mmCIF file with all atom_site columns, C-alpha atoms in Angstrom:
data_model
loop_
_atom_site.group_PDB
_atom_site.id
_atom_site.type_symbol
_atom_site.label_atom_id
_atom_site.label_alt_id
_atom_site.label_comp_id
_atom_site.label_asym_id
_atom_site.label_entity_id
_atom_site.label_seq_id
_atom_site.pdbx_PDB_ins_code
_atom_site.Cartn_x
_atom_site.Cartn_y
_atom_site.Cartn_z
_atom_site.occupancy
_atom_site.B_iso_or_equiv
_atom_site.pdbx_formal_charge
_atom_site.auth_seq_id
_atom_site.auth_comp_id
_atom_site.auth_asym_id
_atom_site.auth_atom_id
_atom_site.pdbx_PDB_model_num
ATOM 1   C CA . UNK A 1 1   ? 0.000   0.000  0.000   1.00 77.00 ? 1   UNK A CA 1
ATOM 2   C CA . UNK A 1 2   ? 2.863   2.430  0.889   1.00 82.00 ? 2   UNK A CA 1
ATOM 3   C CA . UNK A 1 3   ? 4.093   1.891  -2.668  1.00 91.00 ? 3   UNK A CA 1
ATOM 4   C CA . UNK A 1 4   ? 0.948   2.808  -4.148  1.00 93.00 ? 4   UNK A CA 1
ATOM 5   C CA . UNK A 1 5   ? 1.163   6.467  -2.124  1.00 95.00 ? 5   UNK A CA 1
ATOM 6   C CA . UNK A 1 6   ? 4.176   6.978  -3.447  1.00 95.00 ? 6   UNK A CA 1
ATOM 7   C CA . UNK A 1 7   ? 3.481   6.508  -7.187  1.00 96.00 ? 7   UNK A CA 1
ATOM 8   C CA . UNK A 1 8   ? 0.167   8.487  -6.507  1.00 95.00 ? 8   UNK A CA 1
ATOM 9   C CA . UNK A 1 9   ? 2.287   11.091 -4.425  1.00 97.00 ? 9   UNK A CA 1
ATOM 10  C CA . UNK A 1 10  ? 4.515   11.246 -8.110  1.00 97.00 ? 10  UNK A CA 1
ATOM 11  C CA . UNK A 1 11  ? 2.069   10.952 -10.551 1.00 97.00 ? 11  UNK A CA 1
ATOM 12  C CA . UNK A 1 12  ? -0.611  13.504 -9.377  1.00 96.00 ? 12  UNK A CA 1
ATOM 13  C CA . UNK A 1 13  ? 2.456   15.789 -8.600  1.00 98.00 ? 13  UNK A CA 1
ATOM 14  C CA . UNK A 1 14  ? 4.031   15.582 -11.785 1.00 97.00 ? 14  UNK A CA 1
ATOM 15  C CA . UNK A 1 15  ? 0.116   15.345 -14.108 1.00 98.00 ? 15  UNK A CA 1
ATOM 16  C CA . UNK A 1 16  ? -1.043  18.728 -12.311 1.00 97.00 ? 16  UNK A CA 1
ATOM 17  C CA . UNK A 1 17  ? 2.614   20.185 -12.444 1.00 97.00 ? 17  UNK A CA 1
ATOM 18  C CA . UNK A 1 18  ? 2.396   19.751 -16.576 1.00 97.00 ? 18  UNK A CA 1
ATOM 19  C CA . UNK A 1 19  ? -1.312  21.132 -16.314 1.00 97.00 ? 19  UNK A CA 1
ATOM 20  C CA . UNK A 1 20  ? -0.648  24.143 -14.289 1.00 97.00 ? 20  UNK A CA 1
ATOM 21  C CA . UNK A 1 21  ? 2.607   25.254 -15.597 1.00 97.00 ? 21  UNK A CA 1
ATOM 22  C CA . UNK A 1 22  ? 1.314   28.289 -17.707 1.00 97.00 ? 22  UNK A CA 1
ATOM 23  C CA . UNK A 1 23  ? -0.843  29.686 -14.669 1.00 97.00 ? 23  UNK A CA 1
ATOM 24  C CA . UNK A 1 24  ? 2.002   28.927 -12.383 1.00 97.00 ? 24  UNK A CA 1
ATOM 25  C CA . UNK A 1 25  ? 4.283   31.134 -13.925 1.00 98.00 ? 25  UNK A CA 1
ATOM 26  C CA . UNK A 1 26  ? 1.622   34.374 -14.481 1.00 98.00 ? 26  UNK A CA 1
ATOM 27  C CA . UNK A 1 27  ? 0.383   33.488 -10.598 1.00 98.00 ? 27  UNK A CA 1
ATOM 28  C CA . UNK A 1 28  ? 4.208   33.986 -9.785  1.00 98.00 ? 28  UNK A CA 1
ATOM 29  C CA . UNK A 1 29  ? 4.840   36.798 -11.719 1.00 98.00 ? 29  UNK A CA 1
ATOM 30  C CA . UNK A 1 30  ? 1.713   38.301 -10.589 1.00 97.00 ? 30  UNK A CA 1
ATOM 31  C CA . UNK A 1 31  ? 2.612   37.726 -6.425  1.00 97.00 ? 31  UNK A CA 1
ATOM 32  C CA . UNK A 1 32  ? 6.284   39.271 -7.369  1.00 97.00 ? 32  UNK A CA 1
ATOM 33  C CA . UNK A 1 33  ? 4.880   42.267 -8.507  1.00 96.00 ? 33  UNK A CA 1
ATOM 34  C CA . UNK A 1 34  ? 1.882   42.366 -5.792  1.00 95.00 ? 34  UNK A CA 1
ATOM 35  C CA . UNK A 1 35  ? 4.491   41.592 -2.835  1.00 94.00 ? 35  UNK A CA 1
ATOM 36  C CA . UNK A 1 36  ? 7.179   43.554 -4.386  1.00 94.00 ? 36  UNK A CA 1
ATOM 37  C CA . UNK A 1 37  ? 9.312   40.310 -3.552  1.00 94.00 ? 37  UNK A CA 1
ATOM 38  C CA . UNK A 1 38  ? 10.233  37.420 -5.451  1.00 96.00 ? 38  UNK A CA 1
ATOM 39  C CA . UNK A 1 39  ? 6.873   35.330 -5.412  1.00 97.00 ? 39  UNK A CA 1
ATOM 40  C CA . UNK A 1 40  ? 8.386   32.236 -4.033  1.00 97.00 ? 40  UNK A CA 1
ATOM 41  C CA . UNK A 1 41  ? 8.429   32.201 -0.357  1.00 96.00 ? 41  UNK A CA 1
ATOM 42  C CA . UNK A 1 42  ? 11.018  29.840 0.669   1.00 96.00 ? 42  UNK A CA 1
ATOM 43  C CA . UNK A 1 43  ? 11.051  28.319 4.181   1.00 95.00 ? 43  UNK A CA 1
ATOM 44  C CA . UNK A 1 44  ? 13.162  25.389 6.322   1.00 96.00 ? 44  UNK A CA 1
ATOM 45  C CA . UNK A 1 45  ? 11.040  22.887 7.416   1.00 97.00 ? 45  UNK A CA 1
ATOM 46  C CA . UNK A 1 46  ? 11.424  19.863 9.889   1.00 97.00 ? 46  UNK A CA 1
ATOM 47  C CA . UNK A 1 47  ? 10.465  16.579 7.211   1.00 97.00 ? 47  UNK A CA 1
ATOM 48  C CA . UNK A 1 48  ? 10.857  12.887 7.731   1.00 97.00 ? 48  UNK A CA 1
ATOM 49  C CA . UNK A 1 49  ? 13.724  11.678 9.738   1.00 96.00 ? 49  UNK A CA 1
ATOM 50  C CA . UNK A 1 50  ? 14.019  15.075 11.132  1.00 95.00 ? 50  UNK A CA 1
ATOM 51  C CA . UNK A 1 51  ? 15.723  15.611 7.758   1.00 96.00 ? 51  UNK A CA 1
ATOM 52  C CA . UNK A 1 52  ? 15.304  19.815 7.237   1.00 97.00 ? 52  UNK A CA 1
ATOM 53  C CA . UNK A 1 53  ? 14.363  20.773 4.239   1.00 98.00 ? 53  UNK A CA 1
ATOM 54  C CA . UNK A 1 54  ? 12.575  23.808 2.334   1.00 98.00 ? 54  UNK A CA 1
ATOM 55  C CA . UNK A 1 55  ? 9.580   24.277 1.631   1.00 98.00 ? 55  UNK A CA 1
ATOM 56  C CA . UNK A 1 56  ? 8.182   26.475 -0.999  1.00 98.00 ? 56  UNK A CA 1
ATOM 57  C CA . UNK A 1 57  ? 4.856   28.659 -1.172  1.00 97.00 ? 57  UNK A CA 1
ATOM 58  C CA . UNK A 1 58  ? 3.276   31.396 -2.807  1.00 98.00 ? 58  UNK A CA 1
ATOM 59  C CA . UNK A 1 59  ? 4.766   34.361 -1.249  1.00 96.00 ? 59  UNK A CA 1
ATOM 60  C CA . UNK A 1 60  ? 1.050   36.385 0.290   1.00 95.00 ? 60  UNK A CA 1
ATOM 61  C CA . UNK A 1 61  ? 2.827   38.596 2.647   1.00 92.00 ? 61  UNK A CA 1
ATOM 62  C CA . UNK A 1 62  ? 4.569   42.214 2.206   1.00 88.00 ? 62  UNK A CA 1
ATOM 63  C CA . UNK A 1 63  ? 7.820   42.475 4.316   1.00 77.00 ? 63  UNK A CA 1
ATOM 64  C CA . UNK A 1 64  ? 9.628   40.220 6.419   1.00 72.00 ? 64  UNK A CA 1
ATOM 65  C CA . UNK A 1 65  ? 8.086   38.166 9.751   1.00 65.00 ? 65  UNK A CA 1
ATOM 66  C CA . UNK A 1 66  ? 10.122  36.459 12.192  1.00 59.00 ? 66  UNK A CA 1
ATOM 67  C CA . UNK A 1 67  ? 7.103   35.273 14.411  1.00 57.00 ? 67  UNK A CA 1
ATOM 68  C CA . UNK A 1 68  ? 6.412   31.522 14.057  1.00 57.00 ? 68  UNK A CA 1
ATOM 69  C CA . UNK A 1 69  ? 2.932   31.867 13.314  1.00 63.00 ? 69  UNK A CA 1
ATOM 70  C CA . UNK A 1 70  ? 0.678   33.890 10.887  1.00 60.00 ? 70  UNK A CA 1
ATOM 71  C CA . UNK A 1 71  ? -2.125  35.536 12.089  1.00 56.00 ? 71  UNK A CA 1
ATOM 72  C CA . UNK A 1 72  ? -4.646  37.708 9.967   1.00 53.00 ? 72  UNK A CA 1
ATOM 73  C CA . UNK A 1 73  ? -3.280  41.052 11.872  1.00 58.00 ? 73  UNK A CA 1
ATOM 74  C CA . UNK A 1 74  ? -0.159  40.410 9.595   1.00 72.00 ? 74  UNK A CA 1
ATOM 75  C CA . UNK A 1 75  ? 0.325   42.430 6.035   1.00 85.00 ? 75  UNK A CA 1
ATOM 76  C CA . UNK A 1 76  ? -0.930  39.584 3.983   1.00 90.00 ? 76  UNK A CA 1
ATOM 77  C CA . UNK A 1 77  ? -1.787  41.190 0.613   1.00 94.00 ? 77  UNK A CA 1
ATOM 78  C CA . UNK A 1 78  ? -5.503  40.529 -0.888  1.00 94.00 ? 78  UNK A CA 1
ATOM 79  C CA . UNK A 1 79  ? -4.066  38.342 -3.534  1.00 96.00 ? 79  UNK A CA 1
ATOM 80  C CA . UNK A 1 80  ? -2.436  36.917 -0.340  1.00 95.00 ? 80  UNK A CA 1
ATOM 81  C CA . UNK A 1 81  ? -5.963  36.498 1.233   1.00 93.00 ? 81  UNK A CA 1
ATOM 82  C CA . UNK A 1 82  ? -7.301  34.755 -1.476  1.00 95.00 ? 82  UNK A CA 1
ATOM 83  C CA . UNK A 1 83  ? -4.497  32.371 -2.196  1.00 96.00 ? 83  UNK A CA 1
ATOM 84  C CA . UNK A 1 84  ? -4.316  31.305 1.624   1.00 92.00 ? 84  UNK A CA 1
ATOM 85  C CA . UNK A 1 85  ? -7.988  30.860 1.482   1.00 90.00 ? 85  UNK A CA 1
ATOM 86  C CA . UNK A 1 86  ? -8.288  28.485 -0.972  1.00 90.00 ? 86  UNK A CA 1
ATOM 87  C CA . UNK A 1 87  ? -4.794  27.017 -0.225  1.00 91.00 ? 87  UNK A CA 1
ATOM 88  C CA . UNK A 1 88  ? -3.034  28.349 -3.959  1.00 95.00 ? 88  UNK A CA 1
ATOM 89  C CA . UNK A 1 89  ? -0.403  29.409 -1.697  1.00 96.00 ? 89  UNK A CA 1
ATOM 90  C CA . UNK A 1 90  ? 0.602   25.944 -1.195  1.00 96.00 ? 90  UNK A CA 1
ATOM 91  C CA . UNK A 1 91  ? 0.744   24.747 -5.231  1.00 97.00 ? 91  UNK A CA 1
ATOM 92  C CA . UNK A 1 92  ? 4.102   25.399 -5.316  1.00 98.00 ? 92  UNK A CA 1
ATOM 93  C CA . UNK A 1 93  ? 4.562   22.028 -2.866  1.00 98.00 ? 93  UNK A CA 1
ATOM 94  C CA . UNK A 1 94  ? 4.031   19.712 -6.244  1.00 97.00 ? 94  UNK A CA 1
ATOM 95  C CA . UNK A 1 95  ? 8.017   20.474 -6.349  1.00 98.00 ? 95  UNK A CA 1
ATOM 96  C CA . UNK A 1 96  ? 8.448   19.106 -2.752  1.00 98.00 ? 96  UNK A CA 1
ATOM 97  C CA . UNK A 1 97  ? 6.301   15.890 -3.542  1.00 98.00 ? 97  UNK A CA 1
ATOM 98  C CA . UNK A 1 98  ? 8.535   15.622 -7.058  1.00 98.00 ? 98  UNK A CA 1
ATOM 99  C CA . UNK A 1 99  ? 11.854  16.408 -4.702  1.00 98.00 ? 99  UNK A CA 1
ATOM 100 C CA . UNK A 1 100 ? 10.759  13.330 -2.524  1.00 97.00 ? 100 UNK A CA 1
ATOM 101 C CA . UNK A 1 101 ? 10.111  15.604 0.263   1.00 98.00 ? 101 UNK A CA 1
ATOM 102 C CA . UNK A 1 102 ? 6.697   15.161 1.058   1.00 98.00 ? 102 UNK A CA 1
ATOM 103 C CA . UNK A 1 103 ? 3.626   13.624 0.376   1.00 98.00 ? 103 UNK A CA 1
ATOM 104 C CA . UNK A 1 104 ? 0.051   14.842 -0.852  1.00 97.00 ? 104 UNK A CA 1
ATOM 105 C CA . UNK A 1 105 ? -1.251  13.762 2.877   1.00 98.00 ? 105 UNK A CA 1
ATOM 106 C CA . UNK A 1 106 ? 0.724   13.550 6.214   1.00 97.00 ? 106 UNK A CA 1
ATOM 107 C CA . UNK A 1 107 ? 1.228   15.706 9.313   1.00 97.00 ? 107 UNK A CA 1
ATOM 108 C CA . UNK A 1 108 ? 2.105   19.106 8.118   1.00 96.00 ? 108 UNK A CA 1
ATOM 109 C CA . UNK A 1 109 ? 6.004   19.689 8.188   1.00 96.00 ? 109 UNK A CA 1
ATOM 110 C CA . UNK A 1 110 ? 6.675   22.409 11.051  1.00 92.00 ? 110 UNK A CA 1
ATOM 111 C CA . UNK A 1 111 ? 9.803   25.012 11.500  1.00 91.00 ? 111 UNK A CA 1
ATOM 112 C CA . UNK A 1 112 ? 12.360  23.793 13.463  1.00 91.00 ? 112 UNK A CA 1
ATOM 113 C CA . UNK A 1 113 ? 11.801  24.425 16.920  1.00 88.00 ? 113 UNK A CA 1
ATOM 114 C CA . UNK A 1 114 ? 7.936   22.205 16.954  1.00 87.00 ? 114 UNK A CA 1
ATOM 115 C CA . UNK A 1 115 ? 9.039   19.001 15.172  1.00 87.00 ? 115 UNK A CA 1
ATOM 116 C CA . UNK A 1 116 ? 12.545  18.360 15.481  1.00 87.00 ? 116 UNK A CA 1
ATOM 117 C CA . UNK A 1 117 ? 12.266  18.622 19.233  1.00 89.00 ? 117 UNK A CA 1
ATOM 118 C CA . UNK A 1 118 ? 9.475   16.019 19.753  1.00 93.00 ? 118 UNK A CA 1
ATOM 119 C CA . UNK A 1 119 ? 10.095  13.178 22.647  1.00 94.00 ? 119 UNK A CA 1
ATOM 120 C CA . UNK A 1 120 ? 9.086   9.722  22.823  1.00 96.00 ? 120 UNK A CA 1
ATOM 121 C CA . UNK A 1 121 ? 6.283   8.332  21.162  1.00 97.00 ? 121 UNK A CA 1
ATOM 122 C CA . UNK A 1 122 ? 5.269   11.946 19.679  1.00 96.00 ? 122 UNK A CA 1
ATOM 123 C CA . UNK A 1 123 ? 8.693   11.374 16.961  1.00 96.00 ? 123 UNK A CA 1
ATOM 124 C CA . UNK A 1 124 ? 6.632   8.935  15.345  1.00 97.00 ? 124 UNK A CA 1
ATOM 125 C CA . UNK A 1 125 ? 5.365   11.716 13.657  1.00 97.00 ? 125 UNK A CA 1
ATOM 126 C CA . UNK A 1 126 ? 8.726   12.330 11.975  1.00 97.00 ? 126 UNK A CA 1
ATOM 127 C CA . UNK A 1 127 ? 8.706   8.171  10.658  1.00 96.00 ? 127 UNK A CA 1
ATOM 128 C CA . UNK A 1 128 ? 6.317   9.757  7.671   1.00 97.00 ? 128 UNK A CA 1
ATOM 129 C CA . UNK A 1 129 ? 7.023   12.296 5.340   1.00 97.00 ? 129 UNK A CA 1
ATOM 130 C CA . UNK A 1 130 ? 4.589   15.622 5.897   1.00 98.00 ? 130 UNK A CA 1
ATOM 131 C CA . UNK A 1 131 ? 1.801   16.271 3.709   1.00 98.00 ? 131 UNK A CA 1
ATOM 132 C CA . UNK A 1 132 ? 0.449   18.873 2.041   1.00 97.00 ? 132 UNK A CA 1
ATOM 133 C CA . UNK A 1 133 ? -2.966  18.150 3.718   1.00 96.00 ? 133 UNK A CA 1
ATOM 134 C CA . UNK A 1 134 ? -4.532  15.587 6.395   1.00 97.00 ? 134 UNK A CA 1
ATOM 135 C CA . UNK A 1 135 ? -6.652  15.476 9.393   1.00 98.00 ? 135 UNK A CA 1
ATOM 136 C CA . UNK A 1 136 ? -5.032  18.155 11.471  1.00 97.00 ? 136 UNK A CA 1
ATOM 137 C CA . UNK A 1 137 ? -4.624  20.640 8.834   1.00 95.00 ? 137 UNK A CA 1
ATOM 138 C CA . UNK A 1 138 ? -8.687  20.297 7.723   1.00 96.00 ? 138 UNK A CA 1
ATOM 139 C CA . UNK A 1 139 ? -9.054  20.390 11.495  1.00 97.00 ? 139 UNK A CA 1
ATOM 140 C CA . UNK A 1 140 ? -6.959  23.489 11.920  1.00 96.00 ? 140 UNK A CA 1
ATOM 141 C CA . UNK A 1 141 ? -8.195  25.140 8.176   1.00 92.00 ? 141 UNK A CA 1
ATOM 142 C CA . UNK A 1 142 ? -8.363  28.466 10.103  1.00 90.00 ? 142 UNK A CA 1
ATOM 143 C CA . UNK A 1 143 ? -5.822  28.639 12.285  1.00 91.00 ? 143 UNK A CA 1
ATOM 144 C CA . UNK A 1 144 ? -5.125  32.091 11.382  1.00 88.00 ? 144 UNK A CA 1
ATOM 145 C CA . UNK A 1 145 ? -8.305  33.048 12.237  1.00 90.00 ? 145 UNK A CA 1
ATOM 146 C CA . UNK A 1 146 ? -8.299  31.062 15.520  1.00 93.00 ? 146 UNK A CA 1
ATOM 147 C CA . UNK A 1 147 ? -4.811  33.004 16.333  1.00 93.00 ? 147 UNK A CA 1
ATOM 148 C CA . UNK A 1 148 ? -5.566  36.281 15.648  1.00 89.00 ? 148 UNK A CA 1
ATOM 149 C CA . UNK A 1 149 ? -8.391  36.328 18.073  1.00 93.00 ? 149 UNK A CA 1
ATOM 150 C CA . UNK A 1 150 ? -5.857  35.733 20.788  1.00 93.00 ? 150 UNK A CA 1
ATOM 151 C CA . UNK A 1 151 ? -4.175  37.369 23.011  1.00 92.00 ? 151 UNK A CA 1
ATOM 152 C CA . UNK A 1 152 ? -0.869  35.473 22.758  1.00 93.00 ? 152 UNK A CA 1
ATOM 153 C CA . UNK A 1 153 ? -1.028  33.977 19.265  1.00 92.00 ? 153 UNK A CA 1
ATOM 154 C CA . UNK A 1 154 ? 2.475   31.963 20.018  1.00 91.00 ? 154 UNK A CA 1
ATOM 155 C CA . UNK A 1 155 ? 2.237   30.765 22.774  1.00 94.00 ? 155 UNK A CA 1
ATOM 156 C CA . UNK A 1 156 ? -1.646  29.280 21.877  1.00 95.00 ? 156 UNK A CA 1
ATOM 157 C CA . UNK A 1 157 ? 0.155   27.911 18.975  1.00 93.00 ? 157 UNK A CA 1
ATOM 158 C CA . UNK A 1 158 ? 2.117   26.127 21.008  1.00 92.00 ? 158 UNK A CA 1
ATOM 159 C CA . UNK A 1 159 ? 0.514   25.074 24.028  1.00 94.00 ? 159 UNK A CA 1
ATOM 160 C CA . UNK A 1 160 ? -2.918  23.996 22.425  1.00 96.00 ? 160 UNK A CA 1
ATOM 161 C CA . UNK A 1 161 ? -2.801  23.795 18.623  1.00 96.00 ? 161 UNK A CA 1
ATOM 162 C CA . UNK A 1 162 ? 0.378   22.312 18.156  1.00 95.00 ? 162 UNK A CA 1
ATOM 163 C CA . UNK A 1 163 ? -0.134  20.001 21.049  1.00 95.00 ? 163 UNK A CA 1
ATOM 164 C CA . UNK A 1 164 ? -3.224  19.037 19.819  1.00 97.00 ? 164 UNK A CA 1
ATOM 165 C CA . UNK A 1 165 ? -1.941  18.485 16.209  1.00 97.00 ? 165 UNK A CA 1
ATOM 166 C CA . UNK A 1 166 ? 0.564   15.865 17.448  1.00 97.00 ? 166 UNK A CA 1
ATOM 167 C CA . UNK A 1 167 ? -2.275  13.952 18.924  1.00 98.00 ? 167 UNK A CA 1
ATOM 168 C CA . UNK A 1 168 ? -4.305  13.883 15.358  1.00 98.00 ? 168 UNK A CA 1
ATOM 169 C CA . UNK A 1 169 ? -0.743  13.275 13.556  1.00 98.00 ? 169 UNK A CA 1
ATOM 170 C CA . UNK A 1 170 ? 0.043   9.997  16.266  1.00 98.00 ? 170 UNK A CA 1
ATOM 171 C CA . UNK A 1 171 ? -3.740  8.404  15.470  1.00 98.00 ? 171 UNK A CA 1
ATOM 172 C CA . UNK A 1 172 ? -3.311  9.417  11.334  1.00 98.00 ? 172 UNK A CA 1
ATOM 173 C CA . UNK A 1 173 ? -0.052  7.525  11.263  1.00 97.00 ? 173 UNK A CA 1
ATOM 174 C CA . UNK A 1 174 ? -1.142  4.647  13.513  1.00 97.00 ? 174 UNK A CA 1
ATOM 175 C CA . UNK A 1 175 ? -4.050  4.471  11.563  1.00 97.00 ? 175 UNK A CA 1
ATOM 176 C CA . UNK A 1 176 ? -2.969  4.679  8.195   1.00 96.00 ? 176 UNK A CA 1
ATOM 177 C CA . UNK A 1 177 ? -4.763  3.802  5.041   1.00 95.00 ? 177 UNK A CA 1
ATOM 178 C CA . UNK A 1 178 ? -4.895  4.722  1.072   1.00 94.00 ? 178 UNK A CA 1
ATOM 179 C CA . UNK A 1 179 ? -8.641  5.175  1.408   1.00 95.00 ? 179 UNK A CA 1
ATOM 180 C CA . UNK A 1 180 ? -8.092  7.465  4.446   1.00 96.00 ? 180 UNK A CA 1
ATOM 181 C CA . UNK A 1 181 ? -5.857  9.541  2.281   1.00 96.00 ? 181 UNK A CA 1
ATOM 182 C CA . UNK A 1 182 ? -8.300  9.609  -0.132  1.00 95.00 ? 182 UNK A CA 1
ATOM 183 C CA . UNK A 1 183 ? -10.860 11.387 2.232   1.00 97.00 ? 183 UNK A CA 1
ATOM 184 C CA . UNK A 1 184 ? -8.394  13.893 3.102   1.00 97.00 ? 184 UNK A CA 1
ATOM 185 C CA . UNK A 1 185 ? -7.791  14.919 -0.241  1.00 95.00 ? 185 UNK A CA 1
ATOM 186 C CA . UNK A 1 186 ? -10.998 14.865 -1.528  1.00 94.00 ? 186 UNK A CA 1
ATOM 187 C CA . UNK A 1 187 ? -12.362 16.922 2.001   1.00 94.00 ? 187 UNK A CA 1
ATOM 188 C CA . UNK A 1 188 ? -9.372  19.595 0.912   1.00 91.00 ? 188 UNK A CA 1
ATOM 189 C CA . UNK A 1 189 ? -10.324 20.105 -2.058  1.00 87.00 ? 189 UNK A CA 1
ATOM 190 C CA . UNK A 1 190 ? -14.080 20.296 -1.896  1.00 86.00 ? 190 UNK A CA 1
#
């Protein structure tokens, strides 16, 4: 079955990459111009084997943020609105999945600082490459929303959301199955 993820993972990658090319490149030129920065955000993420890797996005947000969580109180541009609402910020991931990264569905690959210092039985969430979707990401689909009504965005991040997160990531992995993975998708896009 794992075999079969992968050559899905690939193949639905590489068929959408080859579709969306053309709109790709105007989207990217168009968020360059509308960010005034190059339109790929690049970012170092925590992936499987606590391997650190980089992750790649649709850049949404004018100027530079240190903080290690996005909240809607940030200077996200409206282009930047829109793409993070229906996730076309995260297209540019097909590259990650092609890269052997990560994987259409899997817990969400997190900065360092979150994943690469998980203990015990929580690091089985780093035995599985991260996804671009799955449960705790449709769980969490407005977590920017969720933060920004917060007093402490960061530290809710990280003493509910994220904590919570690497409960739905544990049960995901234990539970594993193609037709699981199928759900997700189909519940992200629709």
């Amino acid at each position: 079955m794992k075999g079969i993820k992968i050559f899905m993972d690939y193949s639905l990658a590489f068929t959408l990459l080859i579709i969306l090319i053309l709109p790709l490149i105007l989207l990217f030129i168009l968020v360059s111009i509308n960010t005034g920065k190059n339109g790929i955000f690049i970012q170092k993420r925590v992936g499987e084997n606590a391997k650190i890797f980089s992750i790649y996005k649709f850049r949404t947000m004018k100027g530079t943020y240190t903080s290690s969580v996005t909240t809607q109180k940030m200077n996200i541009t409206k282009l930047g609105k829109f793409l993070r609402k229906y996730k076309i910020d995260e297209i540019p991931q097909l590259i990650n999945i092609l890269k052997g990264d990560m994987s259409w569905v899997g817990p969400r690959p997190d900065i360092v600082g979150f994943a690469d210092k998980l203990k015990g039985e929580d690091k089985i969430i780093l035995s599985v490459k991260p996804g671009i979707t799955g449960p705790a990401q449709l769980k969490y689909r407005n977590e920017e929303e969720i933060l920004s009504q917060v007093d402490d965005p960061e530290y809710y991040n990280k003493e509910i959301i994220w904590k919570d997160k690497i409960e739905i990531n544990k049960k995901y992995i234990k539970n594993w199955s193609l037709k699981k993975d199928m759900i997700y998708l189909f519940k992200t896009v629709f």
